[in-house]
Each structure stands twice: as C-alpha cells, then as structure tokens.
mmCIF file of C-alpha atoms in Angstrom:
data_model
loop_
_atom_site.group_PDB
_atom_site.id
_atom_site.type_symbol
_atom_site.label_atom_id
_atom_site.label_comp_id
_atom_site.label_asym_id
_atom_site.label_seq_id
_atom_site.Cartn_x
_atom_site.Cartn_y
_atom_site.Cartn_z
ATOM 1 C CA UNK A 1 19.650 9.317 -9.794
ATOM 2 C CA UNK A 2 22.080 12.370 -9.406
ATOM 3 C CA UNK A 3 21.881 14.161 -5.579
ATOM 4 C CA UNK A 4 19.890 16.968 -7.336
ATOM 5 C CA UNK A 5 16.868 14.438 -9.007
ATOM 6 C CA UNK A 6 16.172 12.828 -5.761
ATOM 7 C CA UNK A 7 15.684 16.053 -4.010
ATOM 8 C CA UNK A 8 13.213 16.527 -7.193
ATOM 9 C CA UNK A 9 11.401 13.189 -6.155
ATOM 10 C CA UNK A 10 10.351 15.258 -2.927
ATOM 11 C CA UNK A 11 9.107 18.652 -4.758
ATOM 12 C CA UNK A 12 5.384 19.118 -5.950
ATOM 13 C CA UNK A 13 5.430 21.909 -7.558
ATOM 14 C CA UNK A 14 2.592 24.121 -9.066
ATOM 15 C CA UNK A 15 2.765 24.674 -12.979
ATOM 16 C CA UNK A 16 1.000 27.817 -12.986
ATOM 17 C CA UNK A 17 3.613 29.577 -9.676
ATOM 18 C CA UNK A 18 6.431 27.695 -12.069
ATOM 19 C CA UNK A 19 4.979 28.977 -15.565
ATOM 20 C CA UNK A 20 2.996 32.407 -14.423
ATOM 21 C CA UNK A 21 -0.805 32.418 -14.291
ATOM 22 C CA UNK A 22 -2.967 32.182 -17.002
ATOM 23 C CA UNK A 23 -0.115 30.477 -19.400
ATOM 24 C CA UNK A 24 -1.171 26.667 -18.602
ATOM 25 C CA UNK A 25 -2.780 26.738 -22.315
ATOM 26 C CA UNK A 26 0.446 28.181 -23.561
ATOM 27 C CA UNK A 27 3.121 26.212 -22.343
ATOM 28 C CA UNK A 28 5.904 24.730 -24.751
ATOM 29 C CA UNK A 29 7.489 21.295 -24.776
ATOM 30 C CA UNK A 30 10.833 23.130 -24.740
ATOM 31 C CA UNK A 31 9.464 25.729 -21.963
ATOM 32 C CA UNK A 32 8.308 22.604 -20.009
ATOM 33 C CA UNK A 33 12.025 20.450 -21.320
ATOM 34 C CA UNK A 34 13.911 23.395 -20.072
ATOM 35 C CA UNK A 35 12.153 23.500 -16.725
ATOM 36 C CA UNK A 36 12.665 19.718 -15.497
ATOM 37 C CA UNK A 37 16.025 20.107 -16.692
ATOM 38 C CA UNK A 38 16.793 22.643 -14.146
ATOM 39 C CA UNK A 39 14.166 21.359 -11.854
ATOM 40 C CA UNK A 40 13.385 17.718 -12.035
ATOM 41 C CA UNK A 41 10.751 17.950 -9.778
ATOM 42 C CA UNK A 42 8.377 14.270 -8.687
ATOM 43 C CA UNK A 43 5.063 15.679 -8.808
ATOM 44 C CA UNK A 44 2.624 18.314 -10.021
ATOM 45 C CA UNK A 45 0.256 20.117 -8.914
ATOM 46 C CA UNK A 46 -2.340 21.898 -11.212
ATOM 47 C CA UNK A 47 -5.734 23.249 -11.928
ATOM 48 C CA UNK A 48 -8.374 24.500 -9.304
ATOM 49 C CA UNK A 49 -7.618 24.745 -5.623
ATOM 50 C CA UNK A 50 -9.683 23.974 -2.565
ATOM 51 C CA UNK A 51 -9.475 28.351 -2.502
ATOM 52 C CA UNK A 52 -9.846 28.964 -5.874
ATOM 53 C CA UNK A 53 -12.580 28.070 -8.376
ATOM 54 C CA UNK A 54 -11.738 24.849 -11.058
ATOM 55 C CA UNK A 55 -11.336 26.584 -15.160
ATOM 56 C CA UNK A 56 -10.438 25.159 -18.270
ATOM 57 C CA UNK A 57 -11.795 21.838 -20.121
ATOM 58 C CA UNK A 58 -10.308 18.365 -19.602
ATOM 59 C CA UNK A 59 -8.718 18.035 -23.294
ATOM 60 C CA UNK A 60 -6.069 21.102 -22.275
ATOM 61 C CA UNK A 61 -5.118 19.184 -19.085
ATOM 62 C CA UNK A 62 -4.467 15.647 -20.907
ATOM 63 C CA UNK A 63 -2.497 17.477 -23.875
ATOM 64 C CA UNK A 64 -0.379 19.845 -21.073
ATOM 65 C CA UNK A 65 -0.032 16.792 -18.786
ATOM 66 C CA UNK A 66 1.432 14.393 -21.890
ATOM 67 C CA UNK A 67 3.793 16.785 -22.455
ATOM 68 C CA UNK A 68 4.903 16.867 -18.823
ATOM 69 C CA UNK A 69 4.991 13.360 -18.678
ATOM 70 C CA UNK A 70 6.828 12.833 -22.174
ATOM 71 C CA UNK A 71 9.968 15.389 -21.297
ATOM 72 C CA UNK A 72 10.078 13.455 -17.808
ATOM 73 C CA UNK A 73 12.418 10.594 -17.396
ATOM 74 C CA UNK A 74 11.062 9.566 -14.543
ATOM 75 C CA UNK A 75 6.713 9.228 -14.512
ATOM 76 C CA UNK A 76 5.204 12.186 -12.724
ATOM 77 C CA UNK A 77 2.878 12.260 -10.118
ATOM 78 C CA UNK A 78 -0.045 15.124 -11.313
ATOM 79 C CA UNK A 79 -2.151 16.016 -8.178
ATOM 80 C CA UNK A 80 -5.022 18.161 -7.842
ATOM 81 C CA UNK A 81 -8.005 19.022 -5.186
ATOM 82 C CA UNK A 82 -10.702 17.364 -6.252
ATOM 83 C CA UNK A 83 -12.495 16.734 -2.922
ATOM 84 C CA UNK A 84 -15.609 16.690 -4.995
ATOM 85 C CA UNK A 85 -15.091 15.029 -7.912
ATOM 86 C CA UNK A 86 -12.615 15.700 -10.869
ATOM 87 C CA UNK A 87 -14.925 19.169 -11.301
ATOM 88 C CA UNK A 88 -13.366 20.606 -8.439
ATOM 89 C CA UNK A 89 -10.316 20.878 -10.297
ATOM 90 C CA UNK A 90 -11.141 20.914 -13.705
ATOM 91 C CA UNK A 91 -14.644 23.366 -15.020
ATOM 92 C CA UNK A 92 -15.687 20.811 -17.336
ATOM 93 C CA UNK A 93 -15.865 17.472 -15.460
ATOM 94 C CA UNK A 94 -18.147 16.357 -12.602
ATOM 95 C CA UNK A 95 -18.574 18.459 -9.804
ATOM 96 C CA UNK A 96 -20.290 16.620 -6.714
ATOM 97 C CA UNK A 97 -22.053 17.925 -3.926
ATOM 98 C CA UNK A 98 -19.850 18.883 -0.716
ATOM 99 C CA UNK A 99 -18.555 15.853 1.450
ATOM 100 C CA UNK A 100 -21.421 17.231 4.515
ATOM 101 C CA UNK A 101 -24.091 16.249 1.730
ATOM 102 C CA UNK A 102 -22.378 12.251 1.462
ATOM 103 C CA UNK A 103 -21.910 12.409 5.077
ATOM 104 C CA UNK A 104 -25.679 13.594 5.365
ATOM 105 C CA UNK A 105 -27.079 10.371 3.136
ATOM 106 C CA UNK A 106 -24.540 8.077 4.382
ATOM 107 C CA UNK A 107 -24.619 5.982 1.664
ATOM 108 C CA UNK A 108 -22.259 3.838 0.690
ATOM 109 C CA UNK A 109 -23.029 2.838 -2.629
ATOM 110 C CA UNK A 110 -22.868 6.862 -3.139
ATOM 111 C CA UNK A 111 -19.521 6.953 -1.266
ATOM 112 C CA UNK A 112 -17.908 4.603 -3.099
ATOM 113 C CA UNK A 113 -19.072 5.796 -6.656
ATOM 114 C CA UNK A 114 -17.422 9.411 -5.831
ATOM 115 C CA UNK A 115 -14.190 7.927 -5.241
ATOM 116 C CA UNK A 116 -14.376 5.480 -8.838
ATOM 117 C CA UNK A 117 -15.811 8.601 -10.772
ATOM 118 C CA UNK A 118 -13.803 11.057 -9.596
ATOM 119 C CA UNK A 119 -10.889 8.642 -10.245
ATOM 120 C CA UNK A 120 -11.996 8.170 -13.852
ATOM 121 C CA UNK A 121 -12.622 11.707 -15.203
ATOM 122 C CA UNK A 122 -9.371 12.405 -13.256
ATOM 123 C CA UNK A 123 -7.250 10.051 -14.987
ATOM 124 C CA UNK A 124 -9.455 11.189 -18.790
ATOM 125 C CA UNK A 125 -7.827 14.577 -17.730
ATOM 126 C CA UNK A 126 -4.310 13.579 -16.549
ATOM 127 C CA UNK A 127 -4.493 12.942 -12.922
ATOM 128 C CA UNK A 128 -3.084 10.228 -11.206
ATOM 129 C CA UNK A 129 -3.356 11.863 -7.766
ATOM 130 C CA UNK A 130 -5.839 13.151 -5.477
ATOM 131 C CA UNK A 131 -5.654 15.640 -2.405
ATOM 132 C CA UNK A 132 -8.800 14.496 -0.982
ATOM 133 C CA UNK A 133 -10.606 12.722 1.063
ATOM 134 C CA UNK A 134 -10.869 15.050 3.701
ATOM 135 C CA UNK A 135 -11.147 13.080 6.743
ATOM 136 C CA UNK A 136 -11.303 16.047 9.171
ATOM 137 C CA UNK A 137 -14.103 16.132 11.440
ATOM 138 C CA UNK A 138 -16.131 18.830 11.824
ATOM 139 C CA UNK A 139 -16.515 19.342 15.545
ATOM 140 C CA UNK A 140 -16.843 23.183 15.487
ATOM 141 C CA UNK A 141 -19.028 25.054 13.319
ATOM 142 C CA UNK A 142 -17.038 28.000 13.690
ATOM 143 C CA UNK A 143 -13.348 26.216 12.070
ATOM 144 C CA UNK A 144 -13.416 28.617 8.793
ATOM 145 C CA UNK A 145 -11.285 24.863 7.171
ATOM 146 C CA UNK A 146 -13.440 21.869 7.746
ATOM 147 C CA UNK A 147 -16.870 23.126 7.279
ATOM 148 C CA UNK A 148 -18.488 21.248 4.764
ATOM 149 C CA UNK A 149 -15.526 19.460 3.243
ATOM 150 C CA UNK A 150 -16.301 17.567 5.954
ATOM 151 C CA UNK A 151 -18.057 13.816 5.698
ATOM 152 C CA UNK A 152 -19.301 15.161 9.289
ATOM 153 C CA UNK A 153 -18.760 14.865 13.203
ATOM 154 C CA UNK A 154 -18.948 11.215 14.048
ATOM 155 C CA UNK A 155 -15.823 9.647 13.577
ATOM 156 C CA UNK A 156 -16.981 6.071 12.663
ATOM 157 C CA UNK A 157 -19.540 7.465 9.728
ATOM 158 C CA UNK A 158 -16.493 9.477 8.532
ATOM 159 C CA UNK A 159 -14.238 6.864 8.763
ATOM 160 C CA UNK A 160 -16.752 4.228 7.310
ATOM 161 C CA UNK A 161 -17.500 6.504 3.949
ATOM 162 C CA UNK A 162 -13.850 7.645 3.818
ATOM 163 C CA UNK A 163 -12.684 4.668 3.233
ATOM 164 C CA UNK A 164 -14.941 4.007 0.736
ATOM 165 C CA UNK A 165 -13.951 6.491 -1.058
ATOM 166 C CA UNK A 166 -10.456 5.901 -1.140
ATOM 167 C CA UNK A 167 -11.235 2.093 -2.274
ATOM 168 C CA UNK A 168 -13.289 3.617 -5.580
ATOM 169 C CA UNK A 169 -10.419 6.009 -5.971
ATOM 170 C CA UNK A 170 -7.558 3.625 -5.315
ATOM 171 C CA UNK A 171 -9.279 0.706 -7.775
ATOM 172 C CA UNK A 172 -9.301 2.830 -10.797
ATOM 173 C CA UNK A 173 -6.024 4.453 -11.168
ATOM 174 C CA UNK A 174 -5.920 6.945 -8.782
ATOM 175 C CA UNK A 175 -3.718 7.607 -5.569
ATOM 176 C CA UNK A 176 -6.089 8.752 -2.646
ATOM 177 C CA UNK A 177 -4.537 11.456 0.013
ATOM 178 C CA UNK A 178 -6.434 11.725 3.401
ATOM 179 C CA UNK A 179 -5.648 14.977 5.156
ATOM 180 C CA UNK A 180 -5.394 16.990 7.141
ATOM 181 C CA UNK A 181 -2.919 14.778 10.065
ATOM 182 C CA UNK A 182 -3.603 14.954 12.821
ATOM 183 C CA UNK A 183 -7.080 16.639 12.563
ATOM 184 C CA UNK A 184 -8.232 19.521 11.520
ATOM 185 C CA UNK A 185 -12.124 21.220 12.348
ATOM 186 C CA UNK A 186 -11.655 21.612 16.638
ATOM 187 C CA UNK A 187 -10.534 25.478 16.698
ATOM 188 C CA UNK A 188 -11.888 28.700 15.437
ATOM 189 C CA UNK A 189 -8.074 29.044 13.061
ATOM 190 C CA UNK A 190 -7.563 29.011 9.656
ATOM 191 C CA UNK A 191 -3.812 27.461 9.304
ATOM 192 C CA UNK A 192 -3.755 29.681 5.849
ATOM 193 C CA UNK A 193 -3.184 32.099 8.284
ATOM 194 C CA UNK A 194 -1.773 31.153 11.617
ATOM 195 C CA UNK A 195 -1.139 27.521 13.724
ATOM 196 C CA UNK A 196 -4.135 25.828 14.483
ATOM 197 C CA UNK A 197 -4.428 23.766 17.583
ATOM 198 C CA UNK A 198 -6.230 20.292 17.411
ATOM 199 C CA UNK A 199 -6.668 20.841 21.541
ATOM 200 C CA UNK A 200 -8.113 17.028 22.219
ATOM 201 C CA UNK A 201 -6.964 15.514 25.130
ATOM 202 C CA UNK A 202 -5.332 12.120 24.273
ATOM 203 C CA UNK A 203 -7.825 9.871 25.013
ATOM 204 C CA UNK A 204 -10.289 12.193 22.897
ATOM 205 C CA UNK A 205 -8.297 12.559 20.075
ATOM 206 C CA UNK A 206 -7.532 8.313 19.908
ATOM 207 C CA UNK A 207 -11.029 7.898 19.925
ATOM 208 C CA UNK A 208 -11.715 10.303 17.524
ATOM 209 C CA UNK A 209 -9.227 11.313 14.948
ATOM 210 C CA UNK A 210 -6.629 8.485 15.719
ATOM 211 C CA UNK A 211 -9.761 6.097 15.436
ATOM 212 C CA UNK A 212 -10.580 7.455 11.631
ATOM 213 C CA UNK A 213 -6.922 7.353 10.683
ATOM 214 C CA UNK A 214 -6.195 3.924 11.730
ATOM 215 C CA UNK A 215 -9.149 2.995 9.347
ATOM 216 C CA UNK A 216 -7.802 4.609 6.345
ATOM 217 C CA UNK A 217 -4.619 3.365 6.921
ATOM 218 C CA UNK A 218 -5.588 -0.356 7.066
ATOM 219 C CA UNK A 219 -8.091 0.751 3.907
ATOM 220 C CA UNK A 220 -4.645 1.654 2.000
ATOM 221 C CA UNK A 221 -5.014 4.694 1.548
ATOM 222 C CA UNK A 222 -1.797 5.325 -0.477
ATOM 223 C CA UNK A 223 -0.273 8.761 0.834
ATOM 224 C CA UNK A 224 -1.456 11.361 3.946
ATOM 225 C CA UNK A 225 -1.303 15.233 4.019
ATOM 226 C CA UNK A 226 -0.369 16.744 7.546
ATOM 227 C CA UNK A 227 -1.637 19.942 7.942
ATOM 228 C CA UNK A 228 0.286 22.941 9.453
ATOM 229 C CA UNK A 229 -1.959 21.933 12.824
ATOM 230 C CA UNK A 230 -0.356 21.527 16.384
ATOM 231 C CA UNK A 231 -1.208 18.639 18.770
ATOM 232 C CA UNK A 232 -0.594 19.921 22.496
ATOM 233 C CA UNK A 233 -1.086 16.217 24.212
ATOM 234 C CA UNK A 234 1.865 14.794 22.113
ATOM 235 C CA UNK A 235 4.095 18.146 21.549
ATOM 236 C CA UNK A 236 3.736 20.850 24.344
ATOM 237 C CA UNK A 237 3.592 24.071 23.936
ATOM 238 C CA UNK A 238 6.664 25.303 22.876
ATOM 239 C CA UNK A 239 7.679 27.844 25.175
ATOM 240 C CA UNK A 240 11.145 29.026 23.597
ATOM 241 C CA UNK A 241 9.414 30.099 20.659
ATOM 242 C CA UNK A 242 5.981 31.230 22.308
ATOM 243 C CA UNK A 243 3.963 29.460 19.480
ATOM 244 C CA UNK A 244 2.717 25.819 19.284
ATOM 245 C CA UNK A 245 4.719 23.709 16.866
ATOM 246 C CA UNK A 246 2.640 22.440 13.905
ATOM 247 C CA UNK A 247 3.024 18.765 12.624
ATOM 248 C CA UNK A 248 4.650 20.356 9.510
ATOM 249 C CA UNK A 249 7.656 20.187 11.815
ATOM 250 C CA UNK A 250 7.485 17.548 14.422
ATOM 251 C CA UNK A 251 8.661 14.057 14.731
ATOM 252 C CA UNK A 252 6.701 13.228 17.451
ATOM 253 C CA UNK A 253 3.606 13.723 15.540
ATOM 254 C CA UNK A 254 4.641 13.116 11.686
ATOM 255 C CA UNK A 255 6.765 9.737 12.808
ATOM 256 C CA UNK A 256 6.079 8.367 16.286
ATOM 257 C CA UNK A 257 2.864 9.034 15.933
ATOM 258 C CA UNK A 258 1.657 8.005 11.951
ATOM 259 C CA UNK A 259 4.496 6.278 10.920
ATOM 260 C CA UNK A 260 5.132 4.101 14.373
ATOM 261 C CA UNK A 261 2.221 3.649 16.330
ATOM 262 C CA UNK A 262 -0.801 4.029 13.505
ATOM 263 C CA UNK A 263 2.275 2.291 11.088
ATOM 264 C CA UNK A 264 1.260 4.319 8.031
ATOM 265 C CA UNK A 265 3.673 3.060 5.229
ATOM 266 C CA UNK A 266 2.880 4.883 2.781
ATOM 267 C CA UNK A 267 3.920 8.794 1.111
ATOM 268 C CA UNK A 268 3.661 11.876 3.613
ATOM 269 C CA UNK A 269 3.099 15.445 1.784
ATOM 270 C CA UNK A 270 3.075 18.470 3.052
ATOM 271 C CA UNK A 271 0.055 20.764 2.982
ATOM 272 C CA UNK A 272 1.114 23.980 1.326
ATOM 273 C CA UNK A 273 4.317 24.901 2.696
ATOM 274 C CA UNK A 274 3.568 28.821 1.857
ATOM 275 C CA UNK A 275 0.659 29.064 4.725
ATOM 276 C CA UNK A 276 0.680 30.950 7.617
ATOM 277 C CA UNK A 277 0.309 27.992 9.876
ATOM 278 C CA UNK A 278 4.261 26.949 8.594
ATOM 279 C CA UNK A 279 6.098 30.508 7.637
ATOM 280 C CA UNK A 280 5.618 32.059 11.208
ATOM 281 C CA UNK A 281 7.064 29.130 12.557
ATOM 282 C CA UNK A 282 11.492 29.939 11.417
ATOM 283 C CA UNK A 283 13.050 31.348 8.453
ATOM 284 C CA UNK A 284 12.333 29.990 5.078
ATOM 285 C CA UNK A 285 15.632 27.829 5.563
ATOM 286 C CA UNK A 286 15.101 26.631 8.915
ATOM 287 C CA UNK A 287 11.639 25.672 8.699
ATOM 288 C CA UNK A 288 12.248 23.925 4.939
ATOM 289 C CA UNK A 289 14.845 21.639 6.358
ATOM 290 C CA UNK A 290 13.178 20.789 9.542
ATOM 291 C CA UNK A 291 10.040 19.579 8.073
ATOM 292 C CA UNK A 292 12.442 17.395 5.915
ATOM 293 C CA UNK A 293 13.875 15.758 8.792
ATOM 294 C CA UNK A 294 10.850 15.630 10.641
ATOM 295 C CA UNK A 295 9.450 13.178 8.774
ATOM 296 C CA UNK A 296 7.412 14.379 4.821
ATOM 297 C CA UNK A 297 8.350 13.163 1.910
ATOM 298 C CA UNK A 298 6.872 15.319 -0.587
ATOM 299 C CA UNK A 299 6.938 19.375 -0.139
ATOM 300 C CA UNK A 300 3.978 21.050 -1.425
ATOM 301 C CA UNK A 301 4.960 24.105 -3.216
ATOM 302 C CA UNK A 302 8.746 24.246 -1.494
ATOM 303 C CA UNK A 303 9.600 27.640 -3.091
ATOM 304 C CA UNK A 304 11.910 27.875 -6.774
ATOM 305 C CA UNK A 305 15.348 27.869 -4.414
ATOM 306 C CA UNK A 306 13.946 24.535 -2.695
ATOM 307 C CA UNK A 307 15.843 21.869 -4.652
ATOM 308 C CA UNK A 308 19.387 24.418 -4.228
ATOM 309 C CA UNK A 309 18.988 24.876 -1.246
ATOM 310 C CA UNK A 310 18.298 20.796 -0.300
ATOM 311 C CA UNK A 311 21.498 20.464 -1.983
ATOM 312 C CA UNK A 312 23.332 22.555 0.533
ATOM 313 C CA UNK A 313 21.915 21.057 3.725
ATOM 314 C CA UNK A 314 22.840 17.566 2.253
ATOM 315 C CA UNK A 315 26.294 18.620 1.450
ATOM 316 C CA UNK A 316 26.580 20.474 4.972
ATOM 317 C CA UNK A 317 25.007 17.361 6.615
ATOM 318 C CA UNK A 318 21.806 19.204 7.655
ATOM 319 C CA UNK A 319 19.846 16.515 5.944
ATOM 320 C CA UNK A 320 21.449 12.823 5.687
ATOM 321 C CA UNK A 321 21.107 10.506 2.220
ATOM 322 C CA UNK A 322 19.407 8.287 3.764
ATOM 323 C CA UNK A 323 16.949 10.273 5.399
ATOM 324 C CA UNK A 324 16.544 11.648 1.522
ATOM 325 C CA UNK A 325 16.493 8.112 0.054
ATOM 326 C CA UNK A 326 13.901 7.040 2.818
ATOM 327 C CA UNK A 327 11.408 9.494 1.115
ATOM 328 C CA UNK A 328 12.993 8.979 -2.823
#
C-alpha cells in the first residue's frame, strides 16, 4: 500500500457527511469510484446513529454497500450503531428492546440471541461491524449517555450478558465493539458536549469497569471504542491546560492501560472525533495527531483534510511508519 492508503486503513468515515444527507439512495458507482480514489478510506460508517433515529429499508443498504465494496480494492469494514439490533440502524429490520430491559431479565439465552440476530439482519443489510455492546455501567441515573443503553449497574451481570452478546455477534459474521473505554455512566456529562470524568478511585474502577473489560477481552471481543472520557487515578488532572485529558488522547489510558495490563489485542476506534469531549481539548491538528500516537487505530469521522493532513505529520515525523503500520 502507498503512504496515503494506509492512512485510509485508519479513517471511518460517514457516507452521508462524505456524500451530503439524504443522497445515500442516490449515490453513483462513479460518485462512490471517484471518492475512494481520492480517499481510500478502511471503514464506513452509515445509517442511524445512537442520536438519530434508523430510516430506509435493508435492500438500499446491501445494493449501496456492494457498490462500496466492489470499487474498493481492499474489503471495507461497514459499521453502524445497532446497540439494539440491526433496527437501530436500519427502519426496516429488528429493533430490540433497550440493553436495561436484557439487563432487567438477565437471560442468557435472550442475550446471546441479540448478538446472533442482530449479526444476521446486519450482515442481510451490509454490515460487517457493530458499535455496540455498550458495556458502560450505569451508576448514575443522572449521566444523560449510559441510561438505558446500559445492561445495568452490577458489573458481573453486565459483564456476564455482554459477553454473550459479543459471542452471538462474533459467531455469525459480525465484528463486536464494546465501548465506551474506560467507562462511561459515573458523572452528570454528556462527552457530546464537554470531558466527562469516570472519577473511580483505582481500586473502584478495577473492580468495576476494569473487571467487565477484562471479561470481554478474554470473550474476544474483536475491537474497543474509547470514549472522549478522562480517568483522574491513572492521568491527573492536567493543570497546564485546566481541563482533564480524555482517553481520546492518552497513552496511559489507551496503551498501558488496555493494550498492556488488560492486553487487549485487538482494533481501537475512536468515538466520534467531532464531540465536545475531544475538540475543546487542542486545535483540530494537534488533537488529530495526538490521538494517533496515543494509541487508536481507527478515527471515527477524522474530518475530509484527515488523510492530507496524516500525510504531513508522517512526512514531518509527527507520526512514525511504524506507529502507522502498527494500526494498518
């Protein structure tokens, strides 16, 4: 691969902020040739959002998504939130009842058969990965995030149905994502908007979130979303700035922590690198490249310039080959 495709591997990008909204019924195998030409981009994202409501029916996502694929020399990764079930994303496939309501029958025959049916309308519509579970626990009814995305409060339920999720997912075709690293649902913040602050005390938080992580992680789940959350027990406050740092751009958190000690080998992405919790952190350029280096592979929607301006900090050493093959 050229410099400029394996800075694509790292890019998921969102059709409708690449195409214009509304136009995901309208878009041209030469629209969509032209476009990976100039930006060859690893993964998609597309149809409903966690914040917006799911539309369309499942046959325009398989025809779009085949096109995608066809004009792509390398196989694309198409994501989507579909928390609960492959309606989330899409209007006309199954949409299940929150995560609170599994959590709330703890079953795990029902657990277990979200994950393989959400996998397998998914994959009838094009997806082959999944932003979800959420493993956050909610621990404050207040968090406007977690609520009832939630599987709930105690961490060994959560961890116990999460992972059965992720196995129904994972065993028919589809790559599972457990966010939000490292926790998500102890504050009153909304990280759409500003930093939140997962304020456990070590010990807490091992028991707790580090306790439902190192579960998923030995369940396989293939790839982990940090969230734009800080972590004051394993990066301080950071004074010269007068803001806590979020895990969007901290080693300490996104490698000695998940990649080291809870040995997570598999793909870190970015939540969405346009939230509040990230863009009040440095300028567009200087946050970009330091969540890079601190440790995600894949940038959720990284801006058009991203894949120039990764070019740049490679050529001006900013960001090393290796630490770009690492994540390639």
């Amino acid at each position: 691969m050229s410099l400029r495709e394996k800075i694509g591997q790292t890019v998921v990008q969102h059709v409708e902020h690449a195409f214009g909204a509304g136009l995901a019924n309208k878009i041209t195998s030469e629209m969509i040739g032209n476009f990976l030409a100039d930006q060859p981009v690893g993964g998609l994202f597309i149809g409903g959002e966690v914040i917006r409501h799911a539309y369309g029916a499942y046959e325009m996502y398989s025809e779009l998504i085949h096109k995608f694929q066809e004009k792509s020399p390398i196989p694309l990764l198409i994501s989507g939130d579909m928390e609960s079930g492959a309606g989330g994303a899409v209007a006309s496939l199954t949409r299940f009842p929150s995560m609170l309501a599994l959590g709330a029958a703890d079953n795990k025959e029902h657990a277990y058969n979200i994950g393989k049916h959400t996998a397998l309308e998914g994959r009838m519509a094009g997806f082959n990965w999944n932003f979800a579970p959420v493993v956050d626990l909610a621990l404050n009814w207040l968090n406007p995030i977690v609520g009832v995305r939630a599987l709930g409060d105690n961490p060994f339920k959560v961890a116990e149905l999460a992972a059965l999720i992720i196995k129904g997912m994972q065993e028919h075709g589809m790559a599972a994502c457990a966010k939000h690293f490292p926790g998500d649902g102890v504050d009153l913040l909304d990280q759409h908007i500003c930093t939140s602050v997962n304020s456990l005390n070590e010990e807490e938080w091992r028991e707790q979130f580090g306790a439902v992580y190192k579960t998923v992680i030995e369940a396989g789940v293939y790839s982990i979303m940090n969230g734009h959350i800080a972590l004051p027990w394993i990066e301080p406050y950071d004074k010269s700035k007068n803001r806590h740092r979020p895990a969007t751009v901290s080693k300490k958190i996104l490698l000695d922590l998940l990649r080291n000690e809870l040995d997570f080998k598999g793909l870190i992405v970015s939540d969405a690198l346009n939230m509040g919790g990230l863009t009040g952190w440095d300028s567009y350029e200087n946050r970009t490249i330091e969540s890079f280096n601190s440790g995600i592979d894949m940038m959720l929607w990284p801006g058009a310039s991203y894949i120039d301006l990764m070019e740049r900090a490679v050529h001006e050493e900013l960001v090393t080959e290796q630490r770009l093959n690492e994540s390639v």
